[in-house]
Short mmCIF file of C-alpha atoms and ligand atoms in Angstrom, two decimals:
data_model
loop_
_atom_site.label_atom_id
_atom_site.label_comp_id
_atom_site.label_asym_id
_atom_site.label_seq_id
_atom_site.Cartn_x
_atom_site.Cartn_y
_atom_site.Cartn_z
CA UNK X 1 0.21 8.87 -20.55
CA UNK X 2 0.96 12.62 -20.57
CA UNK X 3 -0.81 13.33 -17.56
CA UNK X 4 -1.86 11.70 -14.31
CA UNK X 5 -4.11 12.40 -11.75
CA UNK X 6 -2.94 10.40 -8.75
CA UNK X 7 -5.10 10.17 -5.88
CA UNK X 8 -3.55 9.28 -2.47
CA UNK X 9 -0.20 10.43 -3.81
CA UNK X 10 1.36 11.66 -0.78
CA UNK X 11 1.11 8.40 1.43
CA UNK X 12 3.24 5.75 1.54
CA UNK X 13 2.85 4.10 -1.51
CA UNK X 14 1.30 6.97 -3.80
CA UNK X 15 4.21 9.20 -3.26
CA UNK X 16 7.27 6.78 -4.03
CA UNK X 17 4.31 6.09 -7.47
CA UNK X 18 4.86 10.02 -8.14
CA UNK X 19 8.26 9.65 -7.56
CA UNK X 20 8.81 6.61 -9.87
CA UNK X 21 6.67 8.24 -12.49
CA UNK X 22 8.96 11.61 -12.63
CA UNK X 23 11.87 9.39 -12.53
CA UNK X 24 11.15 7.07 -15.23
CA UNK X 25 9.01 8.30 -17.92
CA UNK X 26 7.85 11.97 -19.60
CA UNK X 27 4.65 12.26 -17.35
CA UNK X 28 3.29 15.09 -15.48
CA UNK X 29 1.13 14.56 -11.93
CA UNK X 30 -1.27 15.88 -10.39
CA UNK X 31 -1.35 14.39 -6.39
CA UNK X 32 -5.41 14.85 -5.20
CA UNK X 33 -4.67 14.06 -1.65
CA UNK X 34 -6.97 15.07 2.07
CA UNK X 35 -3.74 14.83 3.73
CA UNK X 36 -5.59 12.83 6.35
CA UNK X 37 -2.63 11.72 9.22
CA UNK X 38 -1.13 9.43 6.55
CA UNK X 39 0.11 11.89 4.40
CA UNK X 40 3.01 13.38 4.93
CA UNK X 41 4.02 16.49 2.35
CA UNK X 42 7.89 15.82 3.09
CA UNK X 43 7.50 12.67 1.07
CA UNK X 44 6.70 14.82 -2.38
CA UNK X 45 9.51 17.99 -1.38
CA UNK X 46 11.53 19.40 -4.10
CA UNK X 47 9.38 17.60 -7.30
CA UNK X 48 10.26 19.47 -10.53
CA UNK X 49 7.16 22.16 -10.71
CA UNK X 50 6.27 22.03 -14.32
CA UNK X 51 5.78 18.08 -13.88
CA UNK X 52 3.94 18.07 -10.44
CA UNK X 53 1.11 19.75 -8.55
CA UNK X 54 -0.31 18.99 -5.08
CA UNK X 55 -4.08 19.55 -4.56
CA UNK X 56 -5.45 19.03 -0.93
CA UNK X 57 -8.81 17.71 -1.15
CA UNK X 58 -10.49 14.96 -0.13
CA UNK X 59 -11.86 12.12 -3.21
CA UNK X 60 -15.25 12.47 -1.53
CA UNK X 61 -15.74 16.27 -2.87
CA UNK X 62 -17.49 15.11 -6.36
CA UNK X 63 -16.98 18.71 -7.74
CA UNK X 64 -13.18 18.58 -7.02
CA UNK X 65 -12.39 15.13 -8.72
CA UNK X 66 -14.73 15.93 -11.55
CA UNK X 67 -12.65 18.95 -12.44
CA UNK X 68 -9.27 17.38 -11.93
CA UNK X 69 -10.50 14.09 -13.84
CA UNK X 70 -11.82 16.36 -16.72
CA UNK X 71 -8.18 17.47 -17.80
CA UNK X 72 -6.25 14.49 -17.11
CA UNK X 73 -5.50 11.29 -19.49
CA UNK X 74 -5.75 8.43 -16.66
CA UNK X 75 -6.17 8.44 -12.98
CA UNK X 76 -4.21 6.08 -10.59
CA UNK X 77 -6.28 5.50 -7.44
CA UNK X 78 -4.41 5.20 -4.12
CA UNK X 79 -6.22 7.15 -1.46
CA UNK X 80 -7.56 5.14 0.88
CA UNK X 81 -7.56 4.35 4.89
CA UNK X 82 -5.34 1.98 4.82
CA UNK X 83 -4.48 0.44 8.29
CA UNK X 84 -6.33 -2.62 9.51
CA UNK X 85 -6.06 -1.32 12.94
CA UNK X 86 -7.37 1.50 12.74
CA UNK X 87 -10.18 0.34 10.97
CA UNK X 88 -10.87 -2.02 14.24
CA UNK X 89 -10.90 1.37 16.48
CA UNK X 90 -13.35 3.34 14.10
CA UNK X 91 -14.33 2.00 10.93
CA UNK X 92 -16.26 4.70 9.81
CA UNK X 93 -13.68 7.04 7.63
CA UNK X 94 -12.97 3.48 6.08
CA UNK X 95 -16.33 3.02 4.41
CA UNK X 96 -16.52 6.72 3.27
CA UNK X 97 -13.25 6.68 1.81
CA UNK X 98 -12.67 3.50 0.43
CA UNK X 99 -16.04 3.25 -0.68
CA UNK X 100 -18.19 6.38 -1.54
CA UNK X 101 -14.70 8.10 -2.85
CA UNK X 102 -14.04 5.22 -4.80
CA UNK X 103 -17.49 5.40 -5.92
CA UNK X 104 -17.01 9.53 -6.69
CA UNK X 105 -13.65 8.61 -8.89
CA UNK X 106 -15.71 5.81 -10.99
CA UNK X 107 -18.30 8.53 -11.44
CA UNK X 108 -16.00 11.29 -12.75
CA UNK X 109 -14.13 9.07 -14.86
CA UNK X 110 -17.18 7.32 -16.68
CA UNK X 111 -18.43 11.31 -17.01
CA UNK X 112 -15.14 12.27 -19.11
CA UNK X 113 -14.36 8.51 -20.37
CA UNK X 114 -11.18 8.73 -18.51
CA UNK X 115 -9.04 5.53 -17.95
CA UNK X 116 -8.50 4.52 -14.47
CA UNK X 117 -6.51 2.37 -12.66
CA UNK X 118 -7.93 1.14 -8.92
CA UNK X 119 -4.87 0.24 -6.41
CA UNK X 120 -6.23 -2.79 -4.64
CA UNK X 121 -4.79 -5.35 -1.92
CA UNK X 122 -4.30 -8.88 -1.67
CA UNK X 123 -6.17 -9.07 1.88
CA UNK X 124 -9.92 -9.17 -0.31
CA UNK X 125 -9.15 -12.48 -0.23
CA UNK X 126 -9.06 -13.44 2.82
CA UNK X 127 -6.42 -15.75 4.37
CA UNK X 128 -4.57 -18.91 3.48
CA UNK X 129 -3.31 -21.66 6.17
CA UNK X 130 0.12 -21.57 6.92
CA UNK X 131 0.43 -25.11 4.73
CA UNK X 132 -1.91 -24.57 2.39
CA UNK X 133 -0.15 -25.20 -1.21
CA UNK X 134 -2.41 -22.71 -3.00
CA UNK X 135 -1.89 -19.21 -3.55
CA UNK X 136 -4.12 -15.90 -4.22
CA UNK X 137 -4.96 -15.69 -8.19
CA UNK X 138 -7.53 -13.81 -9.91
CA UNK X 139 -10.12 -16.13 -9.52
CA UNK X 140 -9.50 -16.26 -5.65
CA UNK X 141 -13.18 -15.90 -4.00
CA UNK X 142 -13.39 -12.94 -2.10
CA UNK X 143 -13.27 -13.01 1.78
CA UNK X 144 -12.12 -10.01 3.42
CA UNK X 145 -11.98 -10.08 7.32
CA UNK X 146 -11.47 -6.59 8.35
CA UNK X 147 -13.41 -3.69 8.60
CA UNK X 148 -10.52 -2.66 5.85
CA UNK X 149 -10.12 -5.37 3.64
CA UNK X 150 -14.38 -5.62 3.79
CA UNK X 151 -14.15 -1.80 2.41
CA UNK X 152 -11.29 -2.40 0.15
CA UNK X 153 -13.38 -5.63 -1.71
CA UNK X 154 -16.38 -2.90 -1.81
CA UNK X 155 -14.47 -0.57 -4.08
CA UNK X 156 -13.28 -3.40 -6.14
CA UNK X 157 -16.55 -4.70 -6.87
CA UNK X 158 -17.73 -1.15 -7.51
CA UNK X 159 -14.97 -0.78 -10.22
CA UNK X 160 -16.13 -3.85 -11.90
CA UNK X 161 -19.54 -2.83 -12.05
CA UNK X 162 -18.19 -0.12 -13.88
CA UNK X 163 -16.78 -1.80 -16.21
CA UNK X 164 -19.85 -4.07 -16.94
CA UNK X 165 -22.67 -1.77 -16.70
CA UNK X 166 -21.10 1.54 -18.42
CA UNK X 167 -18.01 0.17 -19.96
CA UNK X 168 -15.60 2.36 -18.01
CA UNK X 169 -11.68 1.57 -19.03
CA UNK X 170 -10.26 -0.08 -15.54
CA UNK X 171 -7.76 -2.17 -14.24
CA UNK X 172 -7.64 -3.68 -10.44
CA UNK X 173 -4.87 -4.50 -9.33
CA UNK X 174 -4.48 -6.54 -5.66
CA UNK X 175 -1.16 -6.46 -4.09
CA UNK X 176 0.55 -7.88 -1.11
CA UNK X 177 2.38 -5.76 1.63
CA UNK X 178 4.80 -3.12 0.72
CA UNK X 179 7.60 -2.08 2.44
CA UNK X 180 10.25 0.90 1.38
CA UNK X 181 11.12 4.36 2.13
CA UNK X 182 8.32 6.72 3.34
CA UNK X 183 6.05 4.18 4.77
CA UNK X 184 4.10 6.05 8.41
CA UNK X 185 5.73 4.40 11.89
CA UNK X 186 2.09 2.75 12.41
CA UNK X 187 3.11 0.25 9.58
CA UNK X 188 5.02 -2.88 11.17
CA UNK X 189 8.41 -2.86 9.52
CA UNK X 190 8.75 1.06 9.85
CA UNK X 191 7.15 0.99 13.32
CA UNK X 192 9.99 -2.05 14.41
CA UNK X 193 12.98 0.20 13.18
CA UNK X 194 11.78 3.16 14.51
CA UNK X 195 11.48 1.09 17.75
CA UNK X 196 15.23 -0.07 17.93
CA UNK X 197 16.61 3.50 16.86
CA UNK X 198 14.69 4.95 19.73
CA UNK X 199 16.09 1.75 22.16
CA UNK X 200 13.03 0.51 22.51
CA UNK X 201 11.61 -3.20 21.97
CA UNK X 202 9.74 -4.49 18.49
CA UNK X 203 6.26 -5.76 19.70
CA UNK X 204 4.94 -8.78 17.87
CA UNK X 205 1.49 -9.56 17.67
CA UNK X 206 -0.09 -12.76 19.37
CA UNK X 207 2.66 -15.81 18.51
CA UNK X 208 4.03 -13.77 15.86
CA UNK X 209 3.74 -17.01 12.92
CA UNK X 210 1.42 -14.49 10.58
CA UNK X 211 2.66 -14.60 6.42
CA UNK X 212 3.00 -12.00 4.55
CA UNK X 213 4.28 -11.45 1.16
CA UNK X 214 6.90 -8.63 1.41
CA UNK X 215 7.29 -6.80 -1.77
CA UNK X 216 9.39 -3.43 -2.50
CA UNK X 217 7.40 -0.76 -2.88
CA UNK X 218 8.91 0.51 -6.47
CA UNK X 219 8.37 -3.19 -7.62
CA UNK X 220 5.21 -2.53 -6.63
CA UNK X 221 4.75 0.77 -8.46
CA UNK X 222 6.37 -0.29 -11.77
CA UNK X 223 3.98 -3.09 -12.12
CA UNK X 224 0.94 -0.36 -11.40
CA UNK X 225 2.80 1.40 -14.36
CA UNK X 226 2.97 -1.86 -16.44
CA UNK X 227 -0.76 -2.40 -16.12
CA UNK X 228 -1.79 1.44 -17.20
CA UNK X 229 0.31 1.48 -20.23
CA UNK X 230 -0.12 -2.24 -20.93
CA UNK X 231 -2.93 -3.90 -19.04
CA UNK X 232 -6.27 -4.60 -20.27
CA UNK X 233 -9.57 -2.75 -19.34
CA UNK X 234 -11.61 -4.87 -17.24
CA UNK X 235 -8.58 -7.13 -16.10
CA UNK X 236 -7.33 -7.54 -12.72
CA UNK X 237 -3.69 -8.49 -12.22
CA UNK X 238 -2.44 -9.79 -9.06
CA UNK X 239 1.16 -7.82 -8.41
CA UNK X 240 3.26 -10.23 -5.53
CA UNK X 241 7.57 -10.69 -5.47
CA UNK X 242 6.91 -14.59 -3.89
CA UNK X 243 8.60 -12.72 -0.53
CA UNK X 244 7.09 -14.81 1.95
CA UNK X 245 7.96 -14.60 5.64
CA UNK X 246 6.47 -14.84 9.28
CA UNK X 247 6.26 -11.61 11.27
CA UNK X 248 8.83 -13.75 13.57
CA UNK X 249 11.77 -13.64 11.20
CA UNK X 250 10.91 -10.69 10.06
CA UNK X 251 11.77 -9.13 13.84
CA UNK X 252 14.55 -11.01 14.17
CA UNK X 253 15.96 -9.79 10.36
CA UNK X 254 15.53 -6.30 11.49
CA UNK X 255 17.19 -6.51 15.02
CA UNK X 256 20.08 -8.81 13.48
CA UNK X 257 20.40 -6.10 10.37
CA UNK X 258 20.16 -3.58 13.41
CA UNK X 259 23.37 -4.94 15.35
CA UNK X 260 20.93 -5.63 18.32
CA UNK X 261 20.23 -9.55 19.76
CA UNK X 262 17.46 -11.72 17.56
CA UNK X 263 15.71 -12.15 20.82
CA UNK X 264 14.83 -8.59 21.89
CA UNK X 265 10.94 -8.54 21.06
CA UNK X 266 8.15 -8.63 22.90
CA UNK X 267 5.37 -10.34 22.43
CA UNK X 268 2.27 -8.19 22.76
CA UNK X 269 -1.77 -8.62 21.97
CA UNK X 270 -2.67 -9.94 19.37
CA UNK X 271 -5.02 -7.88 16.16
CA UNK X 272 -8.74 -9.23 16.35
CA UNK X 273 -9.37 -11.54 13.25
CA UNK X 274 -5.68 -11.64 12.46
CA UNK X 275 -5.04 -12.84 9.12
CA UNK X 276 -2.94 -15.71 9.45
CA UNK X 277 -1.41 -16.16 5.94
CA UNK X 278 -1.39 -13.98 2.49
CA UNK X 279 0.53 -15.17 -0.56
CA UNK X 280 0.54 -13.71 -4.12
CA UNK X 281 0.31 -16.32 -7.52
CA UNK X 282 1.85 -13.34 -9.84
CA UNK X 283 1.74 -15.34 -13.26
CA UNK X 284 -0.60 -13.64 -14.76
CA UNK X 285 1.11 -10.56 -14.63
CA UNK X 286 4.84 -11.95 -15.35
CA UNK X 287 3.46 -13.83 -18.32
CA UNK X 288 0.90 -11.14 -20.33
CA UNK X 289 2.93 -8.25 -19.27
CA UNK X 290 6.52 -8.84 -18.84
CA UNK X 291 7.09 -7.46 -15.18
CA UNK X 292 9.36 -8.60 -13.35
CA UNK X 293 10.07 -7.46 -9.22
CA UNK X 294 13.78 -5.89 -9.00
CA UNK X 295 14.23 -6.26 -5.13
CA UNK X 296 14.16 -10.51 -5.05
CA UNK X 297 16.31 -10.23 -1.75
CA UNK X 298 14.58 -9.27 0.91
CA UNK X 299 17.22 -8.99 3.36
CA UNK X 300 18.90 -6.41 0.76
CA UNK X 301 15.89 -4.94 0.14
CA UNK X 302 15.35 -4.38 4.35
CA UNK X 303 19.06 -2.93 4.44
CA UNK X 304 18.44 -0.21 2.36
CA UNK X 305 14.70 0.93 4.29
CA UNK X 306 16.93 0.75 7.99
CA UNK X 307 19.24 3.03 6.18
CA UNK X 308 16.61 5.01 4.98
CA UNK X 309 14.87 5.58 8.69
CA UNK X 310 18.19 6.51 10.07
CA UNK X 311 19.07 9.01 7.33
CA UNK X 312 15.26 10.29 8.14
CA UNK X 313 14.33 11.04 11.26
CA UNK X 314 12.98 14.68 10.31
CA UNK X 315 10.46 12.68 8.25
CA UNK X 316 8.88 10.07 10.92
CA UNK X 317 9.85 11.69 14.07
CA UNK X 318 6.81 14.01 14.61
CA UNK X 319 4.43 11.03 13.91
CA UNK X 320 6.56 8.59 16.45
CA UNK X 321 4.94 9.66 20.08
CA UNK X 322 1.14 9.76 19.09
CA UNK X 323 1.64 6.81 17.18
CA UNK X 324 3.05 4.50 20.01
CA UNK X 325 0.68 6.34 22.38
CA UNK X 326 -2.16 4.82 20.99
CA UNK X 327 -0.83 1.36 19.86
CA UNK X 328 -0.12 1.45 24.26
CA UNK X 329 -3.59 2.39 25.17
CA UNK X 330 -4.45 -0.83 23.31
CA UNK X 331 -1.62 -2.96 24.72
CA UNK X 332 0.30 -3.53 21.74
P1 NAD L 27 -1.28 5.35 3.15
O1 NAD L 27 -2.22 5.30 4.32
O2 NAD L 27 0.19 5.49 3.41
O3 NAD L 27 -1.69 6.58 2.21
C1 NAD L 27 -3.03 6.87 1.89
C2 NAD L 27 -3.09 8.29 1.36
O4 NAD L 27 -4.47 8.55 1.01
C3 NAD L 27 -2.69 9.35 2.39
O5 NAD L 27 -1.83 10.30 1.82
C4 NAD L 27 -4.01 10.01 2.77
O6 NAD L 27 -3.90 11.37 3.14
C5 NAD L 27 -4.82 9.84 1.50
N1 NAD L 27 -6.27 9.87 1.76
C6 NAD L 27 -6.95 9.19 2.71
N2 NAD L 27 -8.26 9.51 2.67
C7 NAD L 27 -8.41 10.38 1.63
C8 NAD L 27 -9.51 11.05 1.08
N3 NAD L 27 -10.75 10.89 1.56
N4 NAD L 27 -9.30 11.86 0.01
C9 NAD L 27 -8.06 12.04 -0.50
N5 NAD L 27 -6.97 11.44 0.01
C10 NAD L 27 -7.14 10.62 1.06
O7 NAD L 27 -1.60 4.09 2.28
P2 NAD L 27 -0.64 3.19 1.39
O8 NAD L 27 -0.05 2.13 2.23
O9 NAD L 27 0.23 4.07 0.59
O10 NAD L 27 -1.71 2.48 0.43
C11 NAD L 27 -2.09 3.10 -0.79
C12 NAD L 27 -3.09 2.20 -1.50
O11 NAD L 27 -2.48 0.95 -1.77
C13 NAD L 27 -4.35 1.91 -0.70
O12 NAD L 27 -5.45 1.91 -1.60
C14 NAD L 27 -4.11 0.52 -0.13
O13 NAD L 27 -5.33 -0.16 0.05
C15 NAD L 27 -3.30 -0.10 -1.24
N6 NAD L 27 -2.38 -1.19 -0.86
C16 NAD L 27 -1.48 -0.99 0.16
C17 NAD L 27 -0.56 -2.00 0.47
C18 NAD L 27 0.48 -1.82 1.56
O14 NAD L 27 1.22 -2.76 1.86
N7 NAD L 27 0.61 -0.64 2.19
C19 NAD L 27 -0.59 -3.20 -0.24
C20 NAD L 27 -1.53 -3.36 -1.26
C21 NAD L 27 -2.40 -2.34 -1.57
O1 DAU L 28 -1.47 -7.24 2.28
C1 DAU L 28 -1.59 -5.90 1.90
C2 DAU L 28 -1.90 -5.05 3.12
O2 DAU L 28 -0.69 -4.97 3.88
C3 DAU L 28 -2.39 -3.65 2.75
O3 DAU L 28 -3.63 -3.76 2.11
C4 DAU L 28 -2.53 -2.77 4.00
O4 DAU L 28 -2.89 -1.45 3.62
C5 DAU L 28 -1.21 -2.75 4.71
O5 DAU L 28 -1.32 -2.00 5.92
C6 DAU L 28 -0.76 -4.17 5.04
O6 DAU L 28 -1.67 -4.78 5.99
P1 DAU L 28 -1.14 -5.63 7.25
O7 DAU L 28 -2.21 -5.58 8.28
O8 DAU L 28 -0.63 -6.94 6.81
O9 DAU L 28 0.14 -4.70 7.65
P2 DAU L 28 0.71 -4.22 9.07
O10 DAU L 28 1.97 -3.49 8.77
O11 DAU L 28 -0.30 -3.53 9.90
O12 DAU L 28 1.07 -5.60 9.78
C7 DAU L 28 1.89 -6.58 9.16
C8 DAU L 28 1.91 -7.81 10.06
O13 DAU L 28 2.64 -7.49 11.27
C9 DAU L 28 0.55 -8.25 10.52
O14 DAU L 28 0.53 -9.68 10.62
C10 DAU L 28 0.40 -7.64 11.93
C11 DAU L 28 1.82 -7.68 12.43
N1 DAU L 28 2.23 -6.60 13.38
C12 DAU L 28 1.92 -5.31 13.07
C13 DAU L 28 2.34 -4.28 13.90
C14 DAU L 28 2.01 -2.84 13.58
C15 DAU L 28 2.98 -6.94 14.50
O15 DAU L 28 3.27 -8.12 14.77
N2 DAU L 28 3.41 -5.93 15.31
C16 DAU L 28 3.13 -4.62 15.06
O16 DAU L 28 3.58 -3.72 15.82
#
């Protein structure tokens, strides 16, 4: 891939992507990104100019993505709402985003026969019980419960028609949750550190027994650079470290990794519809493709992100007030 057009690319996940990318291979970028309240442009500072290029714009301007898509060689697609909560308060920027701007990208890219690559998430599937023996795997019906996930399985099913109907080159990929550098204080691990350095309690939702499948966010990126260069059109891959924990232990990791007592949580409401369990069957991936997750110790892996919120404050501070602000107005 010489060049990429990587939409979403200065959130969370899409900027330690651009990051990776200038890192590891001879790529250039090109971040398409609204800069909604997600964004944050500190996350893509000091990027080598003659490799990267920020364009503010929003994936729902069809003029804009069809001239960006026209001179690029594949398109990674990140942008997207992104927090289940917030898609509970208004739902709305949730199905224009995730849906009509996934529906603009698929557009562009069947216009210029462009490959693309669609970020997706595990939640599409719904949840698991907490002893169920099976896990998510590409045949996993789909049974979103949020106003999110609901949006999220839209686009999916959009890029599949895609495929099928005018033979557009994509890959889906669903992943589990993330965690790493650069992630916004909403988030639950970022929004519990942030907590303790400002000597203030982590609040756990409801009984606080919710799974989820914690995987580093560069594992996470080199797979969604595995399946570009390697994947199959058409294929979905299901991208998951087997980093199970409750939201429970995952308090008490950061408070113990944090020098402060295991026991100094609250307990606070609980989200509407709360998934209760997600977990990742990866094989697929591992065994076509050859990837591999780097971070397989979790408590490591958390270390390093503390260290990285400390060293950081200029990055998450200005979001911290308004952020707990709301998440008080709601009792959480
Ligand atoms: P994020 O909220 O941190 O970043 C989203 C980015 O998209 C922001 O920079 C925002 O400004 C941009 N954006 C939003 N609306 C836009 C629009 N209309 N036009 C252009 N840009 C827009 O999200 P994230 O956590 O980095 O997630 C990135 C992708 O990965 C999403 O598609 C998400 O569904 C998926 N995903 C996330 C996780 C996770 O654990 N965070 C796990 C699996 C999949
Ligand atoms: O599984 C992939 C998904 O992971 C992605 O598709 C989403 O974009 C991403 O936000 C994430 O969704 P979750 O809803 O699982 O992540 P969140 O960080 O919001 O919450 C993680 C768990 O922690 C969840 O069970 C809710 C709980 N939680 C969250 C917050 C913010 C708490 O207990 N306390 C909190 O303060």
């Amino acid at each position: 891939m010489r060049s990429l057009l990587v939409t979403g690319g200065a959130g969370f996940i899409g900027s330690n992507f651009v990051h990776w990318v200038l890192d590891n291979t001879d790529a250039s970028v090109t971040v398409l990104d609204a800069m909604t309240y997600a964004a944050n442009e500190g996350s893509l500072a000091d990027l080598p100019e003659h490799r990267f290029q920020l364009v503010r714009g929003d994936i729902r301007d069809a003029a804009l993505v069809d001239e960006l898509v026209a001179r690029t060689d594949a398109v990674v697609h990140f942008a997207a709402e992104s927090h289940n909560d917030n898609s509970l308060e208004g739902p709305e920027p949730f199905i224009t985003t995730n849906i009509v701007g996934t529906y603009t990208i698929l557009q562009a890219v069947r216009r210029h026969g462009v490959r693309l690559h669609h970020v997706s998430t595990d939640e599409v599937y719904g949840d698991l019980d907490l002893d169920d023996p099976e896990r998510f795997t590409p045949t996993t019906r789909y049974n979103p419960s949020s106003p999110y996930s609901a949006s999220k399985a839209a686009s999916d099913m959009l890029v599949r028609a895609w495929v099928r109907s005018f033979g557009v080159e994509a890959t889906i990929s669903n992943c589990s949750n993330n965690y790493g550098p650069r992630q916004h204080v909403e988030k639950f691990i970022p929004r519990q550190i942030t907590n303790v350095i400002d000597g203030v309690r982590p609040k756990l939702y409801g009984a606080g027994l919710n799974v989820r499948d914690w995987i580093h966010v560069d594992d996470h990126n080199c797979a969604v650079w595995t399946i570009l260069e390697f994947g199959t059109p058409g294929e979905t891959y299901l991208i998951g470290a087997d980093g199970e924990k409750n939201n429970q232990e995952v308090i008490e990791l950061i408070l113990e990794l944090m020098g402060q007592p295991t026991d100094a949580y609250d307990h606070v409401a609980d989200r509407a519809g709360h998934d209760l369990r997600y977990a990742i069957d990866s094989t697929k991936l591992r065994q076509e493709l050859g990837w591999e997750p780097r971070y397989t110790d979790f408590r490591d892996g958390l270390e390093v992100t503390i260290r990285w919120y400390r060293d950081h404050e200029s990055w998450w501070r200005p979001q911290k007030s308004a952020t707990e602000a709301k998440y008080a107005r709601k009792g959480q």
